mmCIF file of C-alpha atoms and ligand atoms in Angstrom:
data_model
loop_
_atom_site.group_PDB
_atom_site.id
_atom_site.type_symbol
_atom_site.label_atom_id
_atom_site.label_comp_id
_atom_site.label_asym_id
_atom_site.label_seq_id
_atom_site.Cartn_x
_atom_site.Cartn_y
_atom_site.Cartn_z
ATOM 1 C CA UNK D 1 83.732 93.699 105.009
ATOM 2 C CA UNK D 2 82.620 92.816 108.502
ATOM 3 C CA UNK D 3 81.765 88.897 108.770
ATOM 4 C CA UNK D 4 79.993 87.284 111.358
ATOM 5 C CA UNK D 5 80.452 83.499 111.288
ATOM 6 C CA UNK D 6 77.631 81.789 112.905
ATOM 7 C CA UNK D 7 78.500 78.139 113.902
ATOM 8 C CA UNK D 8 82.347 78.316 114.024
ATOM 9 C CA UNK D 9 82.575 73.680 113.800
ATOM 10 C CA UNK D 10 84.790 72.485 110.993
ATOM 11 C CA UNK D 11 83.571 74.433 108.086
ATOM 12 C CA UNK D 12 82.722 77.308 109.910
ATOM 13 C CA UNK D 13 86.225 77.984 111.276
ATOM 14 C CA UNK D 14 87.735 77.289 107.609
ATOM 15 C CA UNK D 15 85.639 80.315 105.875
ATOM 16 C CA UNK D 16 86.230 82.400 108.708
ATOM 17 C CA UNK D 17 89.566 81.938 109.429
ATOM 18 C CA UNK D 18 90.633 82.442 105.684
ATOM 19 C CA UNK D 19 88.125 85.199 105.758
ATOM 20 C CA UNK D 20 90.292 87.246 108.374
ATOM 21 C CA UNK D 21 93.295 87.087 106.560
ATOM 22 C CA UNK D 22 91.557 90.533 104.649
ATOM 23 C CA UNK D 23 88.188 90.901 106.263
ATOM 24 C CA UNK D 24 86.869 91.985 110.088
ATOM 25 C CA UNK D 25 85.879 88.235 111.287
ATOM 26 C CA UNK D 26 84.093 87.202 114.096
ATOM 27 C CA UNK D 27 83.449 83.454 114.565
ATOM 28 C CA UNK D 28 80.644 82.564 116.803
ATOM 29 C CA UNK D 29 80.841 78.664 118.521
ATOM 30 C CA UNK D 30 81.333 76.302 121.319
ATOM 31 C CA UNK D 31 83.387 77.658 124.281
ATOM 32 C CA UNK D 32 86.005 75.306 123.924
ATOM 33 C CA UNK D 33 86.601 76.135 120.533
ATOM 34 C CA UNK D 34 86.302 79.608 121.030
ATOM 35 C CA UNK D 35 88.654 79.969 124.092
ATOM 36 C CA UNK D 36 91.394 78.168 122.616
ATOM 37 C CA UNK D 37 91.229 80.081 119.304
ATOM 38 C CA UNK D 38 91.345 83.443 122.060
ATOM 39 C CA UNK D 39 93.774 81.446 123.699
ATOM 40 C CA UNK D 40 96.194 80.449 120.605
ATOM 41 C CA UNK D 41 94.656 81.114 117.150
ATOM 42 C CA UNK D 42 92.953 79.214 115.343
ATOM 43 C CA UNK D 43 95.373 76.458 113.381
ATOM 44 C CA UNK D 44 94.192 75.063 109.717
ATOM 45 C CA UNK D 45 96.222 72.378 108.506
ATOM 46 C CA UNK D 46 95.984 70.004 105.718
ATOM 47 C CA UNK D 47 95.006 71.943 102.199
ATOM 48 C CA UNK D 48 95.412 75.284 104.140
ATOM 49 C CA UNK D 49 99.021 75.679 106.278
ATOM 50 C CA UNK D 50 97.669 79.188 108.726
ATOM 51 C CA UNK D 51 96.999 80.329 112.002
ATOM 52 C CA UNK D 52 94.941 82.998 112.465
ATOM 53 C CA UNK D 53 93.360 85.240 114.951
ATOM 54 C CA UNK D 54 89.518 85.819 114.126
ATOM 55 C CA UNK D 55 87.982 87.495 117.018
ATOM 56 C CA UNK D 56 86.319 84.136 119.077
ATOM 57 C CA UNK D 57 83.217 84.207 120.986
ATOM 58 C CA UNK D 58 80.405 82.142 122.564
ATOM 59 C CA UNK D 59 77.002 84.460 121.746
ATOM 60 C CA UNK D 60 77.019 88.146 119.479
ATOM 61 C CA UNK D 61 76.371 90.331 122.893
ATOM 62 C CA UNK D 62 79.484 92.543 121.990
ATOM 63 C CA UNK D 63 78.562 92.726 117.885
ATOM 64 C CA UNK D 64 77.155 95.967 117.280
ATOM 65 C CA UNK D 65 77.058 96.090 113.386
ATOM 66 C CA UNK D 66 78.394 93.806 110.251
ATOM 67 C CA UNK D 67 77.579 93.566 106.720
ATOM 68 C CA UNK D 68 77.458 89.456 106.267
ATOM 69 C CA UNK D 69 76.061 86.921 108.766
ATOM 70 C CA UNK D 70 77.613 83.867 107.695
ATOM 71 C CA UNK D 71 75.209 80.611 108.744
ATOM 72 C CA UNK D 72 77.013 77.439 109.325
ATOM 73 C CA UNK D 73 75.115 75.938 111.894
ATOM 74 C CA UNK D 74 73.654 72.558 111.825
ATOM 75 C CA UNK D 75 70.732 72.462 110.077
ATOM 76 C CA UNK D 76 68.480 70.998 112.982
ATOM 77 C CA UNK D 77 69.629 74.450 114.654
ATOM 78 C CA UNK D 78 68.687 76.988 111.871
ATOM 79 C CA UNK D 79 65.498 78.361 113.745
ATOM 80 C CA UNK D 80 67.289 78.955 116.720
ATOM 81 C CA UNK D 81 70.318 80.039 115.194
ATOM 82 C CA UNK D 82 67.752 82.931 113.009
ATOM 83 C CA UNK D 83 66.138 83.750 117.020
ATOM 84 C CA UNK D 84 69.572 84.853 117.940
ATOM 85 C CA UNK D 85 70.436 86.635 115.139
ATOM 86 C CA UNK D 86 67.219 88.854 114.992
ATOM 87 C CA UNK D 87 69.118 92.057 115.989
ATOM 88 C CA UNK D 88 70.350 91.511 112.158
ATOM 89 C CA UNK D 89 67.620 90.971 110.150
ATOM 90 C CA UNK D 90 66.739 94.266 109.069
ATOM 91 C CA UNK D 91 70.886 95.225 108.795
ATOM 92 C CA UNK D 92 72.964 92.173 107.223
ATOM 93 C CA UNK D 93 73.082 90.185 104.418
ATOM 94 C CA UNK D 94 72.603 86.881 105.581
ATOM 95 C CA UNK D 95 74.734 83.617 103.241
ATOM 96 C CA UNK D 96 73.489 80.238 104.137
ATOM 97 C CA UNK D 97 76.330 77.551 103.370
ATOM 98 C CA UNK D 98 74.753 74.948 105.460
ATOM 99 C CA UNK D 99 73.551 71.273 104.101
ATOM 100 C CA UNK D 100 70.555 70.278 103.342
ATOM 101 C CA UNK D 101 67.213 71.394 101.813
ATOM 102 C CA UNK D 102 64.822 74.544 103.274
ATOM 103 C CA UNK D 103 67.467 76.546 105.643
ATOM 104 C CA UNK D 104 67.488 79.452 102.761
ATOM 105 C CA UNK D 105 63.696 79.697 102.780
ATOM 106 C CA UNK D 106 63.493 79.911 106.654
ATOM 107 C CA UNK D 107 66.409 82.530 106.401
ATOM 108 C CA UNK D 108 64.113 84.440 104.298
ATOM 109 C CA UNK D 109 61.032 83.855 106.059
ATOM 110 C CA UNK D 110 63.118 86.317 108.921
ATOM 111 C CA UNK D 111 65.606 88.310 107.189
ATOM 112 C CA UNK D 112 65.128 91.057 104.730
ATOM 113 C CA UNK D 113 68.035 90.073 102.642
ATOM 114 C CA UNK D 114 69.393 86.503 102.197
ATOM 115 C CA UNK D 115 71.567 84.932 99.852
ATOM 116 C CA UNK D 116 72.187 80.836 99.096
ATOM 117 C CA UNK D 117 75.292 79.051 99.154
ATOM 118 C CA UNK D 118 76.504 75.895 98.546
ATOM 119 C CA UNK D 119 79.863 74.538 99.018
ATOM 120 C CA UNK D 120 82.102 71.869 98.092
ATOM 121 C CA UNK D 121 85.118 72.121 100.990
ATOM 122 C CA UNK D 122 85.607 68.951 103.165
ATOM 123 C CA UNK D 123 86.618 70.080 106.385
ATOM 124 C CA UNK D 124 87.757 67.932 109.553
ATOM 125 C CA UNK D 125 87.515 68.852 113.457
ATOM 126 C CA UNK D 126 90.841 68.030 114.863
ATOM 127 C CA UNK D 127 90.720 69.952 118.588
ATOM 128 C CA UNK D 128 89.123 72.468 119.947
ATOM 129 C CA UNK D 129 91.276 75.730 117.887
ATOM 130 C CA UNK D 130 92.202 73.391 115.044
ATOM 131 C CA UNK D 131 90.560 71.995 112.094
ATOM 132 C CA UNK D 132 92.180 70.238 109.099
ATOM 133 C CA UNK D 133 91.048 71.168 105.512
ATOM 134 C CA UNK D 134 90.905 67.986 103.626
ATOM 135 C CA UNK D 135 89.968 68.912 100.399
ATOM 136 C CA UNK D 136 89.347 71.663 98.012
ATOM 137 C CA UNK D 137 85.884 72.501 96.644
ATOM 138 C CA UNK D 138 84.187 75.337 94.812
ATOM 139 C CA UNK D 139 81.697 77.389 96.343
ATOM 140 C CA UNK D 140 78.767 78.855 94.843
ATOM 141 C CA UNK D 141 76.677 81.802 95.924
ATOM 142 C CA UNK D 142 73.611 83.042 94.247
ATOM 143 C CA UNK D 143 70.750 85.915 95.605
ATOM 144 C CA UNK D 144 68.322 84.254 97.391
ATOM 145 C CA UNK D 145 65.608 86.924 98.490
ATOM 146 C CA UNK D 146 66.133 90.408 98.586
ATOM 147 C CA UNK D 147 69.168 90.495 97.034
ATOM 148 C CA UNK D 148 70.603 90.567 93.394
ATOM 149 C CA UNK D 149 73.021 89.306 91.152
ATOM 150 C CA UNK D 150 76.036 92.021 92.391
ATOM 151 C CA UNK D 151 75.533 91.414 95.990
ATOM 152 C CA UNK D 152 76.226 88.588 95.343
ATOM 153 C CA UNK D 153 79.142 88.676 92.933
ATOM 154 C CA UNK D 154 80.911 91.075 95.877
ATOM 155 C CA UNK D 155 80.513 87.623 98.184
ATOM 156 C CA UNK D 156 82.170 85.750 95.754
ATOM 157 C CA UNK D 157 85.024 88.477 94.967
ATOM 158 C CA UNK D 158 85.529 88.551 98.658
ATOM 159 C CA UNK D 159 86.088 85.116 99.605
ATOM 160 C CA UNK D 160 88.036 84.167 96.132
ATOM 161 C CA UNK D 161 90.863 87.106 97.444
ATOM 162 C CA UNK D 162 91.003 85.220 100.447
ATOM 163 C CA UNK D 163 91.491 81.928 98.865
ATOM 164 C CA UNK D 164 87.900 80.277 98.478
ATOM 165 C CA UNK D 165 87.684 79.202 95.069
ATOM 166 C CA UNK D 166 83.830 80.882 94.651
ATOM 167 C CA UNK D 167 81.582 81.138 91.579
ATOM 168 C CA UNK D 168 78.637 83.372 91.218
ATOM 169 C CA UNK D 169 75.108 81.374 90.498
ATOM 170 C CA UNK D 170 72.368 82.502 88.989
ATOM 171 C CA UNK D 171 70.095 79.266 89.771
ATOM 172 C CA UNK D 172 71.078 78.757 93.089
ATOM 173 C CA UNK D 173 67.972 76.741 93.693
ATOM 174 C CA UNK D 174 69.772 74.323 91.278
ATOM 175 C CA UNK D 175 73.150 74.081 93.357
ATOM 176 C CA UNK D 176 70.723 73.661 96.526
ATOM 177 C CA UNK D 177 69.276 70.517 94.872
ATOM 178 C CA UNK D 178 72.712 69.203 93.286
ATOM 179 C CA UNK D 179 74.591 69.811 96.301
ATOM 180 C CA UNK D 180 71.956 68.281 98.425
ATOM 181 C CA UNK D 181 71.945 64.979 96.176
ATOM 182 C CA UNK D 182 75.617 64.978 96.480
ATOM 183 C CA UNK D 183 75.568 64.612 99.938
ATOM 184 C CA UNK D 184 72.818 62.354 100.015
ATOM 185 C CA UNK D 185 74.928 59.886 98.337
ATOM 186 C CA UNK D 186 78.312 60.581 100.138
ATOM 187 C CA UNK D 187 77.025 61.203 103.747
ATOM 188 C CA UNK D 188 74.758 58.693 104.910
ATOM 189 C CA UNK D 189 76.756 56.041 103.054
ATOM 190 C CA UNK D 190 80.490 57.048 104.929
ATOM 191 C CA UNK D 191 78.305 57.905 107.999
ATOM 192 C CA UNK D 192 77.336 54.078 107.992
ATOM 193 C CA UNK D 193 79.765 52.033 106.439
ATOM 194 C CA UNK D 194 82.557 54.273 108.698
ATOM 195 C CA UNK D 195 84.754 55.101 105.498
ATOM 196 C CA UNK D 196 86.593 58.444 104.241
ATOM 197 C CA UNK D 197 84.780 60.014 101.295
ATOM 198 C CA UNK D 198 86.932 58.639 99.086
ATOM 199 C CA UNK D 199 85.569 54.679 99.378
ATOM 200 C CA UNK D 200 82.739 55.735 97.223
ATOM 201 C CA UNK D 201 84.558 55.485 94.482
ATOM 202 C CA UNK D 202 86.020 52.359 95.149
ATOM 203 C CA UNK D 203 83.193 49.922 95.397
ATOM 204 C CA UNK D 204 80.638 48.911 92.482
ATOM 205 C CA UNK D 205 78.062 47.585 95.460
ATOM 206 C CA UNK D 206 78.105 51.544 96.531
ATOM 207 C CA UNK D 207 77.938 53.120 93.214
ATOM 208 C CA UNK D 208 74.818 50.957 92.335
ATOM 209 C CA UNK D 209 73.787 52.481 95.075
ATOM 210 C CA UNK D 210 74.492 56.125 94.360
ATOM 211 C CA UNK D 211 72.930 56.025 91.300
ATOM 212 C CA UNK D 212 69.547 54.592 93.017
ATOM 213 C CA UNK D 213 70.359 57.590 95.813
ATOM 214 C CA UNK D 214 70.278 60.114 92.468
ATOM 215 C CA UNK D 215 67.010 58.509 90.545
ATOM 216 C CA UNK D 216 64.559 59.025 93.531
ATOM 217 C CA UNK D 217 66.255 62.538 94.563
ATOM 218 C CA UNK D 218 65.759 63.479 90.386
ATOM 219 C CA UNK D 219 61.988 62.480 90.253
ATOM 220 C CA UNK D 220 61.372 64.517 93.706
ATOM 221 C CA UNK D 221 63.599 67.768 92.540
ATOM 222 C CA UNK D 222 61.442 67.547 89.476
ATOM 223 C CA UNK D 223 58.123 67.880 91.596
ATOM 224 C CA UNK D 224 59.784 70.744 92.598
ATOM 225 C CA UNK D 225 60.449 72.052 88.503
ATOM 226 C CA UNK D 226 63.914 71.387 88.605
ATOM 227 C CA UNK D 227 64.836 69.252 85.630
ATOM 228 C CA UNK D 228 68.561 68.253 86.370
ATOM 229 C CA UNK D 229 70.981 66.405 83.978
ATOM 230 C CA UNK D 230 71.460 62.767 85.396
ATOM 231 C CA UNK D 231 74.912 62.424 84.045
ATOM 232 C CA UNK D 232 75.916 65.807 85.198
ATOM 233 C CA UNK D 233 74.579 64.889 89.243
ATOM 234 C CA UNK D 234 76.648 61.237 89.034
ATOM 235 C CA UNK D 235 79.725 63.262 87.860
ATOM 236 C CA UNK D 236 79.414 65.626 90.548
ATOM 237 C CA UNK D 237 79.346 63.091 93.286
ATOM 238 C CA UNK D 238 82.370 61.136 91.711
ATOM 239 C CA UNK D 239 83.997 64.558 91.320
ATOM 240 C CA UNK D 240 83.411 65.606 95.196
ATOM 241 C CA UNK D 241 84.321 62.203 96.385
ATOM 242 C CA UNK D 242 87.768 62.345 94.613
ATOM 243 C CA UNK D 243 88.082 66.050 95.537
ATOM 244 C CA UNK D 244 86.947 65.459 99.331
ATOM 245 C CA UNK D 245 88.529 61.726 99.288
ATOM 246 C CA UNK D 246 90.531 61.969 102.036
ATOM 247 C CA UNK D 247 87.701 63.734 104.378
ATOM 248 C CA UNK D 248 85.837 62.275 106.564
ATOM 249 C CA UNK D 249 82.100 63.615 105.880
ATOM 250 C CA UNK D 250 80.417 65.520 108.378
ATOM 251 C CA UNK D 251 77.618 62.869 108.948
ATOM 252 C CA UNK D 252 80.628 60.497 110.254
ATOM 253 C CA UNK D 253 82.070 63.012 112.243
ATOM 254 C CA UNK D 254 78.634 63.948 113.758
ATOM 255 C CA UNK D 255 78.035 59.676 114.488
ATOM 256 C CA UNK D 256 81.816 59.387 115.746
ATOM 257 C CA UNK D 257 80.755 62.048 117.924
ATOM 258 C CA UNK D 258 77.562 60.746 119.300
ATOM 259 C CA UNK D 259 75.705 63.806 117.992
ATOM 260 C CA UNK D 260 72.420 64.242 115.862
ATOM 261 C CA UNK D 261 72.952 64.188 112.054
ATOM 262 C CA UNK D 262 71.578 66.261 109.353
ATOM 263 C CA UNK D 263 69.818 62.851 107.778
ATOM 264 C CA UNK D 264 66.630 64.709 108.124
ATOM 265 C CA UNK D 265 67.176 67.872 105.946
ATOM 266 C CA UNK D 266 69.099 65.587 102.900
ATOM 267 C CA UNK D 267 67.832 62.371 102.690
ATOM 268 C CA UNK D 268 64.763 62.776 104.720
ATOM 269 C CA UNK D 269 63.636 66.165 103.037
ATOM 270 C CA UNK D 270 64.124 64.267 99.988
ATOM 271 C CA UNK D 271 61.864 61.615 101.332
ATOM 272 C CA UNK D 272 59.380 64.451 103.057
ATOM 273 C CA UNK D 273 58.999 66.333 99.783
ATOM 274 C CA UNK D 274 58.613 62.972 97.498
ATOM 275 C CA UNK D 275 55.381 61.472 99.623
ATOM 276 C CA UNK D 276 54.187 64.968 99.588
ATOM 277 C CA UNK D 277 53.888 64.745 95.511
ATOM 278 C CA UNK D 278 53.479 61.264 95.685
ATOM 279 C CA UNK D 279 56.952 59.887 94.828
ATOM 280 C CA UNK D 280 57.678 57.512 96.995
ATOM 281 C CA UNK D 281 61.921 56.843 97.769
ATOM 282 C CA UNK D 282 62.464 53.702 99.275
ATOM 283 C CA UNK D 283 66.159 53.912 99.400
ATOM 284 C CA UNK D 284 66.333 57.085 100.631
ATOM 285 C CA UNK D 285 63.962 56.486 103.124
ATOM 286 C CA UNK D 286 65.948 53.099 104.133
ATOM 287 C CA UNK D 287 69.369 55.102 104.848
ATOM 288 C CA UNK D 288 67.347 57.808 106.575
ATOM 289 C CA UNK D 289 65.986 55.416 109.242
ATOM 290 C CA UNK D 290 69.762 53.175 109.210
ATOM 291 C CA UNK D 291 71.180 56.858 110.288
ATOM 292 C CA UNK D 292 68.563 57.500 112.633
ATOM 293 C CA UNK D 293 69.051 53.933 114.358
ATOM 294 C CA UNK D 294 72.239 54.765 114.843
ATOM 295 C CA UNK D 295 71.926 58.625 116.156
ATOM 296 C CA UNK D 296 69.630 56.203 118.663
ATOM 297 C CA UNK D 297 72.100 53.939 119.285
ATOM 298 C CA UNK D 298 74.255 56.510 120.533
ATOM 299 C CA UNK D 299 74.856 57.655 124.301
ATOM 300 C CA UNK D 300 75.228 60.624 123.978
ATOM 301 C CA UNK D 301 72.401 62.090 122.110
HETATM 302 O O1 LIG I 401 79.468 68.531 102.408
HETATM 303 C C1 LIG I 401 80.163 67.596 102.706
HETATM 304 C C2 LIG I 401 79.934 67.024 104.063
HETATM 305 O O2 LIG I 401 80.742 66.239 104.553
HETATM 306 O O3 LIG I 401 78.909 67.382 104.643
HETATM 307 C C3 LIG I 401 81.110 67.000 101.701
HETATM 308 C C4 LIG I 401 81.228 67.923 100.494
HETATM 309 C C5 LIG I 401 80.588 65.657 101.270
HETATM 310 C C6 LIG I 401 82.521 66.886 102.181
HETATM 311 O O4 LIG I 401 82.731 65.892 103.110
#
């Protein structure tokens, strides 16, 4: 299959680059990324032990045609991101495995045929041409719009040859929402507090606080008709913590990096779509202005 990887960061440059060890890659990304991954490959460490030689560039002038258009960009940048990609609409599938809630439903507000993903992988920057892959997680993918249940099921055969443990979904609406609440409990929390993923786990002060995270997020997904298990959404954020425990979330490396977070599309969408149905998520809406603070705080944004 031909992959285009829009958003080569961290996570990006981890599905891609295991990707190319069967498929046609090419990562799109920041120049310095993408010149020294022309330059020297591009070097996972950690979980993964590769290097790698996707094709590398800075825009898609020189694509001319590719089956998947992999979204990993921010999601803050999704409109944009769709803009660029319009020569595809009509021809790819487009796979969303960003964070947060509503990038699937702009996807399909453009593109004929879009499919959701979630995943579970902790990935770390390191340099520009290296990233280190912290921690193994599944990834699920599930039709969105316009496509079915075997498109989708070739995604996941795909990227399970290349070593990305994947599961088909039939709700993926439901991962959205459980993924989402995952990392509205893990990010915001390392993002502030300046700890791995792991720390979770190891304070009772923060898993109070999880589980107050989880109740508002529950009452607001069920606005939205999705009734999920309680006990099965606390389990999944102790699982990912312990999976992801050595990884340092992308919120915290956004903050270490002086760049904007994705508070608004977790916590704040959570927050956006409760006082729409008249929920009202005070903690939610606390960590979503502490983040913002410090995006503020920061010179560089
Ligand atoms: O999605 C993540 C993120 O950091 O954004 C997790 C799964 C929490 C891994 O760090």
């Amino acid at each position: 299959m031909r992959f285009l990887i829009f958003g080569a960061g961290a996570l990006g440059s981890l599905f891609g680059g295991l990707l190319s060890q069967r498929h046609e890659v090419m990562l799109v990304g920041r120049r310095v990324h993408m010149e020294a991954i022309r330059r020297n490959g591009l070097k996972i460490g950690g979980r993964t032990n590769l290097v790698v030689h996707p094709t590398a560039q800075e825009d898609i002038a020189e694509v001319e045609s590719l089956d998947v258009v992999v979204l990993t960009v921010k999601a803050y940048d999704t409109e944009g991101a769709l803009e660029a990609l319009k020569p595809f609409w009509r021809k790819a599938a487009f796979l969303s495995l960003q964070n947060g809630l509503g990038n699937e439903d702009l996807l399909a507000e453009r593109a004929d045929r879009v499919l959701g993903g979630v995943t579970n992988q902790g990935v770390t920057f390191v340099a520009p041409g290296e990233v280190y892959h912290a921690g193994i997680g599944d990834t699920y993918i599930g039709p969105y719009r316009g496509t079915g249940l075997e498109e989708a099921a070739e995604l996941v055969e795909a990227f399970s040859m290349c070593g990305i443990p994947s599961e088909l979904s039939e709700d993926i609406r439901g991962e959205l929402w459980l993924k989402t609440l995952v990392n509205a409990c893990i990010n915001p929390l390392t993002g502030l507090l300046e700890v791995k993923n792991g720390h979770i786990l190891q304070s009772t002060f923060l898993t109070d606080v999880v589980r107050e995270i989880v109740d508002e997020g529950l009452q607001v997904a069920a606005l939205q008709g999705l009734h999920l298990d309680r006990e099965e959404v606390l389990e999944k954020v102790w699982s990912i913590a312990e999976a992801t425990a050595d990884n340092i979330s992308s919120m915290l490396q956004d903050l270490e990096k002086g760049r904007r977070t994705e508070i608004d599309s977790i916590n704040g969408a959570i927050v956006e779509r409760g006082r729409e149905g008249g929920v009202s998520c005070p903690i939610n809406s606390l960590l979503t202005n502490l983040v913002k603070a410090l995006e503020e705080a920061s010179p560089a944004i």
